[in-house]
mmCIF file of N, CA, C and O in Angstrom:
data_model
loop_
_atom_site.group_PDB
_atom_site.id
_atom_site.type_symbol
_atom_site.label_atom_id
_atom_site.label_comp_id
_atom_site.label_asym_id
_atom_site.label_seq_id
_atom_site.Cartn_x
_atom_site.Cartn_y
_atom_site.Cartn_z
ATOM 1 N N MET R 1 -280.264 -125.539 41.625
ATOM 2 C CA MET R 1 -279.681 -126.280 40.770
ATOM 3 C C MET R 1 -280.084 -127.672 41.022
ATOM 4 O O MET R 1 -279.862 -128.235 42.062
ATOM 5 N N THR R 2 -280.641 -128.349 40.094
ATOM 6 C CA THR R 2 -281.022 -129.974 40.197
ATOM 7 C C THR R 2 -280.023 -130.722 39.558
ATOM 8 O O THR R 2 -279.576 -130.467 38.341
ATOM 9 N N LYS R 3 -279.463 -131.685 40.180
ATOM 10 C CA LYS R 3 -278.373 -132.496 39.763
ATOM 11 C C LYS R 3 -278.766 -133.870 39.778
ATOM 12 O O LYS R 3 -279.619 -134.497 40.621
ATOM 13 N N GLY R 4 -278.355 -134.568 38.897
ATOM 14 C CA GLY R 4 -278.559 -136.101 38.853
ATOM 15 C C GLY R 4 -277.595 -136.792 37.870
ATOM 16 O O GLY R 4 -276.747 -136.370 37.373
ATOM 17 N N ILE R 5 -277.664 -138.313 38.161
ATOM 18 C CA ILE R 5 -277.021 -139.260 37.286
ATOM 19 C C ILE R 5 -277.877 -140.157 36.692
ATOM 20 O O ILE R 5 -278.743 -140.773 37.478
ATOM 21 N N LEU R 6 -277.737 -140.358 35.471
ATOM 22 C CA LEU R 6 -278.449 -141.340 34.691
ATOM 23 C C LEU R 6 -277.913 -142.807 34.886
ATOM 24 O O LEU R 6 -276.760 -143.006 35.376
ATOM 25 N N ASP R 7 -278.903 -143.764 34.533
ATOM 26 C CA ASP R 7 -278.561 -145.196 34.889
ATOM 27 C C ASP R 7 -277.209 -145.584 34.079
ATOM 28 O O ASP R 7 -276.556 -146.389 34.431
ATOM 29 N N ASN R 8 -276.906 -144.702 32.927
ATOM 30 C CA ASN R 8 -275.638 -144.915 32.112
ATOM 31 C C ASN R 8 -274.574 -144.277 32.654
ATOM 32 O O ASN R 8 -273.488 -144.433 31.985
ATOM 33 N N GLY R 9 -274.714 -143.449 33.796
ATOM 34 C CA GLY R 9 -273.472 -142.930 34.331
ATOM 35 C C GLY R 9 -273.256 -141.425 34.146
ATOM 36 O O GLY R 9 -272.459 -140.761 34.613
ATOM 37 N N PHE R 10 -274.108 -140.925 33.097
ATOM 38 C CA PHE R 10 -274.077 -139.342 32.729
ATOM 39 C C PHE R 10 -274.541 -138.719 33.880
ATOM 40 O O PHE R 10 -275.631 -138.889 34.535
ATOM 41 N N GLU R 11 -273.642 -137.539 34.206
ATOM 42 C CA GLU R 11 -274.032 -136.734 35.280
ATOM 43 C C GLU R 11 -274.440 -135.364 34.597
ATOM 44 O O GLU R 11 -274.003 -134.806 33.676
ATOM 45 N N PHE R 12 -275.761 -134.831 35.235
ATOM 46 C CA PHE R 12 -276.190 -133.647 34.649
ATOM 47 C C PHE R 12 -276.650 -132.750 35.763
ATOM 48 O O PHE R 12 -276.816 -133.083 36.940
ATOM 49 N N GLU R 13 -276.867 -131.402 35.350
ATOM 50 C CA GLU R 13 -277.403 -130.433 36.250
ATOM 51 C C GLU R 13 -278.355 -129.485 35.434
ATOM 52 O O GLU R 13 -278.001 -129.263 34.387
ATOM 53 N N ILE R 14 -279.326 -129.118 36.073
ATOM 54 C CA ILE R 14 -280.402 -128.233 35.399
ATOM 55 C C ILE R 14 -280.695 -127.003 36.318
ATOM 56 O O ILE R 14 -280.889 -127.355 37.426
ATOM 57 N N ASP R 15 -280.647 -126.016 35.730
ATOM 58 C CA ASP R 15 -281.063 -124.700 36.410
ATOM 59 C C ASP R 15 -282.577 -124.609 36.416
ATOM 60 O O ASP R 15 -283.187 -124.363 35.292
ATOM 61 N N GLU R 16 -283.162 -124.860 37.739
ATOM 62 C CA GLU R 16 -284.775 -124.787 37.622
ATOM 63 C C GLU R 16 -285.356 -123.499 37.191
ATOM 64 O O GLU R 16 -286.573 -123.421 36.752
ATOM 65 N N THR R 17 -284.633 -122.249 37.326
ATOM 66 C CA THR R 17 -285.246 -121.251 36.833
ATOM 67 C C THR R 17 -285.318 -121.151 35.261
ATOM 68 O O THR R 17 -286.279 -120.488 34.696
ATOM 69 N N ALA R 18 -284.618 -121.991 34.614
ATOM 70 C CA ALA R 18 -284.847 -122.003 33.169
ATOM 71 C C ALA R 18 -286.015 -122.864 32.868
ATOM 72 O O ALA R 18 -286.715 -122.731 31.770
ATOM 73 N N LEU R 19 -286.539 -123.646 33.742
ATOM 74 C CA LEU R 19 -287.726 -124.482 33.559
ATOM 75 C C LEU R 19 -288.973 -123.556 33.831
ATOM 76 O O LEU R 19 -290.085 -123.896 33.252
ATOM 77 N N ASP R 20 -288.917 -122.630 34.665
ATOM 78 C CA ASP R 20 -289.927 -121.655 34.893
ATOM 79 C C ASP R 20 -290.064 -120.569 33.934
ATOM 80 O O ASP R 20 -289.846 -119.445 34.184
ATOM 81 N N ASP R 21 -290.329 -120.890 32.778
ATOM 82 C CA ASP R 21 -290.320 -119.917 31.822
ATOM 83 C C ASP R 21 -291.492 -120.414 30.651
ATOM 84 O O ASP R 21 -291.533 -121.619 30.159
ATOM 85 N N MET R 22 -292.227 -119.296 30.155
ATOM 86 C CA MET R 22 -293.304 -119.883 29.285
ATOM 87 C C MET R 22 -292.851 -120.303 27.938
ATOM 88 O O MET R 22 -293.339 -121.158 27.303
ATOM 89 N N TYR R 23 -291.607 -119.739 27.468
ATOM 90 C CA TYR R 23 -291.107 -120.230 26.217
ATOM 91 C C TYR R 23 -290.677 -121.630 26.235
ATOM 92 O O TYR R 23 -290.758 -122.343 25.433
ATOM 93 N N TYR R 24 -290.154 -122.092 27.582
ATOM 94 C CA TYR R 24 -289.739 -123.393 27.812
ATOM 95 C C TYR R 24 -291.026 -124.432 27.669
ATOM 96 O O TYR R 24 -291.160 -125.414 27.220
ATOM 97 N N ILE R 25 -292.132 -123.866 28.325
ATOM 98 C CA ILE R 25 -293.329 -124.614 28.461
ATOM 99 C C ILE R 25 -293.826 -124.837 27.063
ATOM 100 O O ILE R 25 -294.433 -125.833 26.672
ATOM 101 N N GLU R 26 -293.715 -123.795 26.284
ATOM 102 C CA GLU R 26 -294.024 -123.909 24.741
ATOM 103 C C GLU R 26 -293.307 -124.995 24.101
ATOM 104 O O GLU R 26 -293.891 -125.623 23.112
ATOM 105 N N LEU R 27 -292.061 -124.923 24.389
ATOM 106 C CA LEU R 27 -291.003 -125.852 23.767
ATOM 107 C C LEU R 27 -291.503 -127.350 24.095
ATOM 108 O O LEU R 27 -291.385 -128.289 23.390
ATOM 109 N N ILE R 28 -291.999 -127.466 25.410
ATOM 110 C CA ILE R 28 -292.392 -128.814 25.709
ATOM 111 C C ILE R 28 -293.701 -129.136 24.928
ATOM 112 O O ILE R 28 -293.770 -130.452 24.369
ATOM 113 N N ARG R 29 -294.555 -128.384 24.647
ATOM 114 C CA ARG R 29 -295.761 -128.657 24.021
ATOM 115 C C ARG R 29 -295.408 -128.814 22.623
ATOM 116 O O ARG R 29 -295.845 -130.058 22.002
ATOM 117 N N LYS R 30 -294.673 -128.259 21.972
ATOM 118 C CA LYS R 30 -294.173 -128.327 20.589
ATOM 119 C C LYS R 30 -293.346 -129.629 20.409
ATOM 120 O O LYS R 30 -293.569 -130.169 19.339
ATOM 121 N N ALA R 31 -292.576 -130.137 21.416
ATOM 122 C CA ALA R 31 -291.714 -131.189 21.213
ATOM 123 C C ALA R 31 -292.464 -132.291 20.894
ATOM 124 O O ALA R 31 -292.024 -133.195 20.029
ATOM 125 N N GLY R 32 -293.528 -132.602 21.697
ATOM 126 C CA GLY R 32 -294.348 -133.839 21.408
ATOM 127 C C GLY R 32 -293.641 -134.897 20.405
ATOM 128 O O GLY R 32 -292.820 -135.651 20.931
ATOM 129 N N ASP R 33 -294.087 -135.086 19.280
ATOM 130 C CA ASP R 33 -293.444 -135.983 18.270
ATOM 131 C C ASP R 33 -292.489 -135.314 17.232
ATOM 132 O O ASP R 33 -292.203 -135.979 16.207
ATOM 133 N N ASP R 34 -292.132 -134.185 17.446
ATOM 134 C CA ASP R 34 -291.217 -133.349 16.557
ATOM 135 C C ASP R 34 -289.867 -133.427 17.019
ATOM 136 O O ASP R 34 -289.342 -132.943 17.989
ATOM 137 N N ALA R 35 -288.970 -134.254 16.146
ATOM 138 C CA ALA R 35 -287.573 -134.455 16.593
ATOM 139 C C ALA R 35 -286.795 -133.132 16.633
ATOM 140 O O ALA R 35 -286.042 -133.039 17.454
ATOM 141 N N VAL R 36 -287.083 -132.205 15.800
ATOM 142 C CA VAL R 36 -286.292 -130.968 15.746
ATOM 143 C C VAL R 36 -286.551 -130.249 16.988
ATOM 144 O O VAL R 36 -285.754 -129.761 17.741
ATOM 145 N N ALA R 37 -287.929 -130.180 17.525
ATOM 146 C CA ALA R 37 -288.316 -129.367 18.586
ATOM 147 C C ALA R 37 -287.816 -130.105 19.846
ATOM 148 O O ALA R 37 -287.630 -129.454 20.904
ATOM 149 N N SER R 38 -287.675 -131.332 19.874
ATOM 150 C CA SER R 38 -287.076 -132.225 20.878
ATOM 151 C C SER R 38 -285.602 -131.765 21.207
ATOM 152 O O SER R 38 -285.207 -131.637 22.315
ATOM 153 N N LEU R 39 -284.792 -131.486 20.029
ATOM 154 C CA LEU R 39 -283.509 -130.966 20.160
ATOM 155 C C LEU R 39 -283.399 -129.573 20.858
ATOM 156 O O LEU R 39 -282.577 -129.357 21.525
ATOM 157 N N GLU R 40 -284.361 -128.759 20.378
ATOM 158 C CA GLU R 40 -284.339 -127.300 21.060
ATOM 159 C C GLU R 40 -284.662 -127.377 22.417
ATOM 160 O O GLU R 40 -284.248 -126.864 23.492
ATOM 161 N N LEU R 41 -285.625 -128.565 22.867
ATOM 162 C CA LEU R 41 -285.942 -128.745 24.357
ATOM 163 C C LEU R 41 -284.830 -129.177 24.989
ATOM 164 O O LEU R 41 -284.558 -128.839 26.238
ATOM 165 N N ALA R 42 -283.857 -130.049 24.455
ATOM 166 C CA ALA R 42 -282.849 -130.640 25.005
ATOM 167 C C ALA R 42 -281.881 -129.472 25.365
ATOM 168 O O ALA R 42 -281.195 -129.372 26.418
ATOM 169 N N GLU R 43 -281.637 -128.693 24.365
ATOM 170 C CA GLU R 43 -280.626 -127.441 24.498
ATOM 171 C C GLU R 43 -281.270 -126.476 25.403
ATOM 172 O O GLU R 43 -280.399 -125.885 26.352
ATOM 173 N N ALA R 44 -282.534 -126.285 25.708
ATOM 174 C CA ALA R 44 -283.071 -125.325 26.631
ATOM 175 C C ALA R 44 -282.889 -125.946 27.893
ATOM 176 O O ALA R 44 -282.813 -125.302 29.004
ATOM 177 N N THR R 45 -283.019 -127.242 28.059
ATOM 178 C CA THR R 45 -282.915 -127.925 29.444
ATOM 179 C C THR R 45 -281.550 -128.041 29.957
ATOM 180 O O THR R 45 -281.199 -127.807 31.110
ATOM 181 N N LEU R 46 -280.655 -128.545 29.031
ATOM 182 C CA LEU R 46 -279.295 -128.815 29.365
ATOM 183 C C LEU R 46 -278.222 -127.775 29.050
ATOM 184 O O LEU R 46 -277.225 -127.749 29.648
ATOM 185 N N GLY R 47 -278.537 -126.950 28.111
ATOM 186 C CA GLY R 47 -277.607 -126.139 27.571
ATOM 187 C C GLY R 47 -276.790 -126.788 26.493
ATOM 188 O O GLY R 47 -276.710 -128.058 26.478
ATOM 189 N N ILE R 48 -276.058 -126.051 25.614
ATOM 190 C CA ILE R 48 -275.515 -126.489 24.423
ATOM 191 C C ILE R 48 -274.302 -127.305 24.920
ATOM 192 O O ILE R 48 -274.148 -128.497 24.405
ATOM 193 N N GLU R 49 -273.387 -127.018 25.966
ATOM 194 C CA GLU R 49 -272.315 -127.606 26.354
ATOM 195 C C GLU R 49 -272.618 -129.091 26.808
ATOM 196 O O GLU R 49 -271.998 -129.994 26.730
ATOM 197 N N GLN R 50 -273.560 -129.038 27.720
ATOM 198 C CA GLN R 50 -274.096 -130.249 28.358
ATOM 199 C C GLN R 50 -274.761 -131.171 27.292
ATOM 200 O O GLN R 50 -274.448 -132.464 27.564
ATOM 201 N N LYS R 51 -275.459 -130.607 26.474
ATOM 202 C CA LYS R 51 -275.987 -131.476 25.419
ATOM 203 C C LYS R 51 -274.950 -132.214 24.570
ATOM 204 O O LYS R 51 -274.872 -133.444 24.414
ATOM 205 N N GLU R 52 -273.841 -131.443 24.210
ATOM 206 C CA GLU R 52 -272.724 -131.973 23.532
ATOM 207 C C GLU R 52 -271.983 -133.097 24.389
ATOM 208 O O GLU R 52 -271.581 -133.980 23.802
ATOM 209 N N ARG R 53 -271.942 -132.900 25.702
ATOM 210 C CA ARG R 53 -271.264 -133.733 26.519
ATOM 211 C C ARG R 53 -272.249 -135.091 26.552
ATOM 212 O O ARG R 53 -271.503 -136.157 26.544
ATOM 213 N N LEU R 54 -273.344 -135.027 26.493
ATOM 214 C CA LEU R 54 -274.167 -136.168 26.444
ATOM 215 C C LEU R 54 -274.115 -136.827 25.277
ATOM 216 O O LEU R 54 -273.818 -138.124 25.158
ATOM 217 N N TYR R 55 -273.880 -136.133 23.983
ATOM 218 C CA TYR R 55 -273.558 -136.823 22.635
ATOM 219 C C TYR R 55 -272.410 -137.602 22.978
ATOM 220 O O TYR R 55 -272.333 -138.830 22.433
ATOM 221 N N LYS R 56 -271.293 -137.104 23.502
ATOM 222 C CA LYS R 56 -270.119 -137.803 23.446
ATOM 223 C C LYS R 56 -270.203 -139.055 24.347
ATOM 224 O O LYS R 56 -269.660 -140.030 24.073
ATOM 225 N N HIS R 57 -270.906 -138.856 25.546
ATOM 226 C CA HIS R 57 -271.194 -140.031 26.384
ATOM 227 C C HIS R 57 -271.873 -141.080 25.665
ATOM 228 O O HIS R 57 -271.717 -142.337 25.967
ATOM 229 N N LEU R 58 -272.767 -140.765 24.831
ATOM 230 C CA LEU R 58 -273.625 -141.780 24.145
ATOM 231 C C LEU R 58 -273.148 -142.304 22.846
ATOM 232 O O LEU R 58 -273.481 -143.293 22.165
ATOM 233 N N GLU R 59 -271.984 -141.661 22.410
ATOM 234 C CA GLU R 59 -271.454 -141.993 21.113
ATOM 235 C C GLU R 59 -271.020 -143.609 20.856
ATOM 236 O O GLU R 59 -270.519 -144.116 22.061
ATOM 237 N N ASN R 60 -271.269 -144.260 19.855
ATOM 238 C CA ASN R 60 -271.051 -145.645 19.865
ATOM 239 C C ASN R 60 -269.625 -145.618 19.049
ATOM 240 O O ASN R 60 -269.002 -144.823 18.757
ATOM 241 N N GLU R 61 -269.204 -147.067 18.834
ATOM 242 C CA GLU R 61 -267.805 -147.129 18.154
ATOM 243 C C GLU R 61 -267.676 -146.763 16.687
ATOM 244 O O GLU R 61 -266.486 -146.293 16.322
ATOM 245 N N GLN R 62 -268.775 -146.320 16.012
ATOM 246 C CA GLN R 62 -268.782 -145.702 14.575
ATOM 247 C C GLN R 62 -268.618 -144.288 14.893
ATOM 248 O O GLN R 62 -268.843 -143.651 13.809
ATOM 249 N N GLY R 63 -268.923 -143.743 16.001
ATOM 250 C CA GLY R 63 -268.925 -142.246 16.232
ATOM 251 C C GLY R 63 -270.133 -141.785 16.164
ATOM 252 O O GLY R 63 -270.283 -140.486 15.911
ATOM 253 N N ARG R 64 -271.246 -142.496 16.103
ATOM 254 C CA ARG R 64 -272.709 -142.153 15.898
ATOM 255 C C ARG R 64 -273.202 -141.986 17.290
ATOM 256 O O ARG R 64 -272.997 -142.715 18.065
ATOM 257 N N VAL R 65 -274.313 -141.040 17.480
ATOM 258 C CA VAL R 65 -275.092 -141.067 18.500
ATOM 259 C C VAL R 65 -276.436 -141.601 18.233
ATOM 260 O O VAL R 65 -277.172 -140.982 17.643
ATOM 261 N N PRO R 66 -276.707 -142.769 18.642
ATOM 262 C CA PRO R 66 -277.992 -143.383 18.268
ATOM 263 C C PRO R 66 -279.225 -142.606 18.866
ATOM 264 O O PRO R 66 -279.148 -142.177 19.994
ATOM 265 N N SER R 67 -280.041 -142.152 18.021
ATOM 266 C CA SER R 67 -281.174 -141.339 18.394
ATOM 267 C C SER R 67 -281.964 -141.868 19.516
ATOM 268 O O SER R 67 -282.467 -141.388 20.453
ATOM 269 N N SER R 68 -282.228 -143.241 19.449
ATOM 270 C CA SER R 68 -283.035 -143.902 20.440
ATOM 271 C C SER R 68 -282.278 -143.739 21.939
ATOM 272 O O SER R 68 -282.825 -143.698 22.824
ATOM 273 N N ALA R 69 -280.857 -143.924 21.845
ATOM 274 C CA ALA R 69 -280.150 -143.677 23.280
ATOM 275 C C ALA R 69 -280.214 -142.268 23.701
ATOM 276 O O ALA R 69 -280.435 -141.842 24.827
ATOM 277 N N PHE R 70 -280.210 -141.218 22.812
ATOM 278 C CA PHE R 70 -280.412 -139.932 23.168
ATOM 279 C C PHE R 70 -281.734 -139.609 23.743
ATOM 280 O O PHE R 70 -281.919 -138.904 24.923
ATOM 281 N N TYR R 71 -282.812 -140.056 23.083
ATOM 282 C CA TYR R 71 -284.253 -139.671 23.443
ATOM 283 C C TYR R 71 -284.450 -140.558 24.768
ATOM 284 O O TYR R 71 -285.304 -140.138 25.664
ATOM 285 N N ALA R 72 -283.986 -141.785 25.009
ATOM 286 C CA ALA R 72 -284.144 -142.434 26.280
ATOM 287 C C ALA R 72 -283.520 -141.609 27.337
ATOM 288 O O ALA R 72 -283.949 -141.568 28.498
ATOM 289 N N ALA R 73 -282.180 -141.212 27.183
ATOM 290 C CA ALA R 73 -281.537 -140.470 28.077
ATOM 291 C C ALA R 73 -282.321 -139.043 28.378
ATOM 292 O O ALA R 73 -282.316 -138.815 29.723
ATOM 293 N N LEU R 74 -282.655 -138.460 27.491
ATOM 294 C CA LEU R 74 -283.529 -137.130 27.739
ATOM 295 C C LEU R 74 -284.771 -137.502 28.611
ATOM 296 O O LEU R 74 -285.126 -136.544 29.552
ATOM 297 N N GLU R 75 -285.465 -138.577 28.129
ATOM 298 C CA GLU R 75 -286.590 -138.841 29.024
ATOM 299 C C GLU R 75 -286.233 -139.219 30.412
ATOM 300 O O GLU R 75 -286.983 -138.719 31.498
ATOM 301 N N GLU R 76 -285.254 -139.897 30.703
ATOM 302 C CA GLU R 76 -284.782 -140.225 31.979
ATOM 303 C C GLU R 76 -284.322 -138.804 32.797
ATOM 304 O O GLU R 76 -284.461 -138.713 33.943
ATOM 305 N N ILE R 77 -283.704 -137.954 31.971
ATOM 306 C CA ILE R 77 -283.233 -136.607 32.667
ATOM 307 C C ILE R 77 -284.572 -135.906 33.069
ATOM 308 O O ILE R 77 -284.584 -135.504 34.155
ATOM 309 N N PHE R 78 -285.585 -135.911 32.284
ATOM 310 C CA PHE R 78 -286.920 -135.206 32.633
ATOM 311 C C PHE R 78 -287.454 -135.854 33.922
ATOM 312 O O PHE R 78 -287.926 -135.268 34.720
ATOM 313 N N GLU R 79 -287.428 -137.256 33.932
ATOM 314 C CA GLU R 79 -287.988 -138.027 34.795
ATOM 315 C C GLU R 79 -287.369 -137.749 36.275
ATOM 316 O O GLU R 79 -287.833 -137.402 37.228
ATOM 317 N N LYS R 80 -285.964 -137.663 36.311
ATOM 318 C CA LYS R 80 -285.163 -137.518 37.464
ATOM 319 C C LYS R 80 -285.218 -136.115 37.897
ATOM 320 O O LYS R 80 -285.272 -135.986 39.141
ATOM 321 N N ALA R 81 -285.040 -135.170 37.031
ATOM 322 C CA ALA R 81 -285.189 -133.819 37.284
ATOM 323 C C ALA R 81 -286.500 -133.397 37.939
ATOM 324 O O ALA R 81 -286.637 -132.632 38.938
ATOM 325 N N GLY R 82 -287.649 -134.113 37.233
ATOM 326 C CA GLY R 82 -289.007 -133.857 37.819
ATOM 327 C C GLY R 82 -289.070 -134.383 39.232
ATOM 328 O O GLY R 82 -289.633 -133.563 40.204
ATOM 329 N N ASN R 83 -288.548 -135.468 39.521
ATOM 330 C CA ASN R 83 -288.669 -135.967 40.876
ATOM 331 C C ASN R 83 -287.885 -135.108 41.892
ATOM 332 O O ASN R 83 -288.347 -134.926 42.908
ATOM 333 N N ALA R 84 -286.664 -134.705 41.440
ATOM 334 C CA ALA R 84 -285.792 -133.802 42.438
ATOM 335 C C ALA R 84 -286.471 -132.592 42.604
ATOM 336 O O ALA R 84 -286.431 -132.106 43.653
ATOM 337 N N VAL R 85 -287.189 -131.828 41.601
ATOM 338 C CA VAL R 85 -287.858 -130.559 41.978
ATOM 339 C C VAL R 85 -289.190 -130.776 42.694
ATOM 340 O O VAL R 85 -289.370 -129.873 43.473
ATOM 341 N N LYS R 86 -289.787 -131.907 42.601
ATOM 342 C CA LYS R 86 -290.948 -132.207 43.419
ATOM 343 C C LYS R 86 -290.559 -132.255 44.894
ATOM 344 O O LYS R 86 -291.209 -132.086 45.862
ATOM 345 N N ASN R 87 -289.373 -132.931 45.158
ATOM 346 C CA ASN R 87 -288.876 -133.178 46.449
ATOM 347 C C ASN R 87 -288.403 -132.003 47.223
ATOM 348 O O ASN R 87 -288.060 -131.126 47.157
#
């Protein structure tokens, strides 16, 4: 299990076995610039409950989750998880 904390304070954990899966690799390839595929990738990486917790963490005063904040957090998760898996 890889655990980390984002710069904004969100704590996450990722099961590395979920990342060692060809369906997951195909999702990464597909996600590129596809916003819908990126959401599928987020759910495959974090799971539904943790993704929803991230939404709540990023929610603004109007009750919206800015997509820019979500994608920045997702990028940071991949960065931090990748570094943890390498070490």
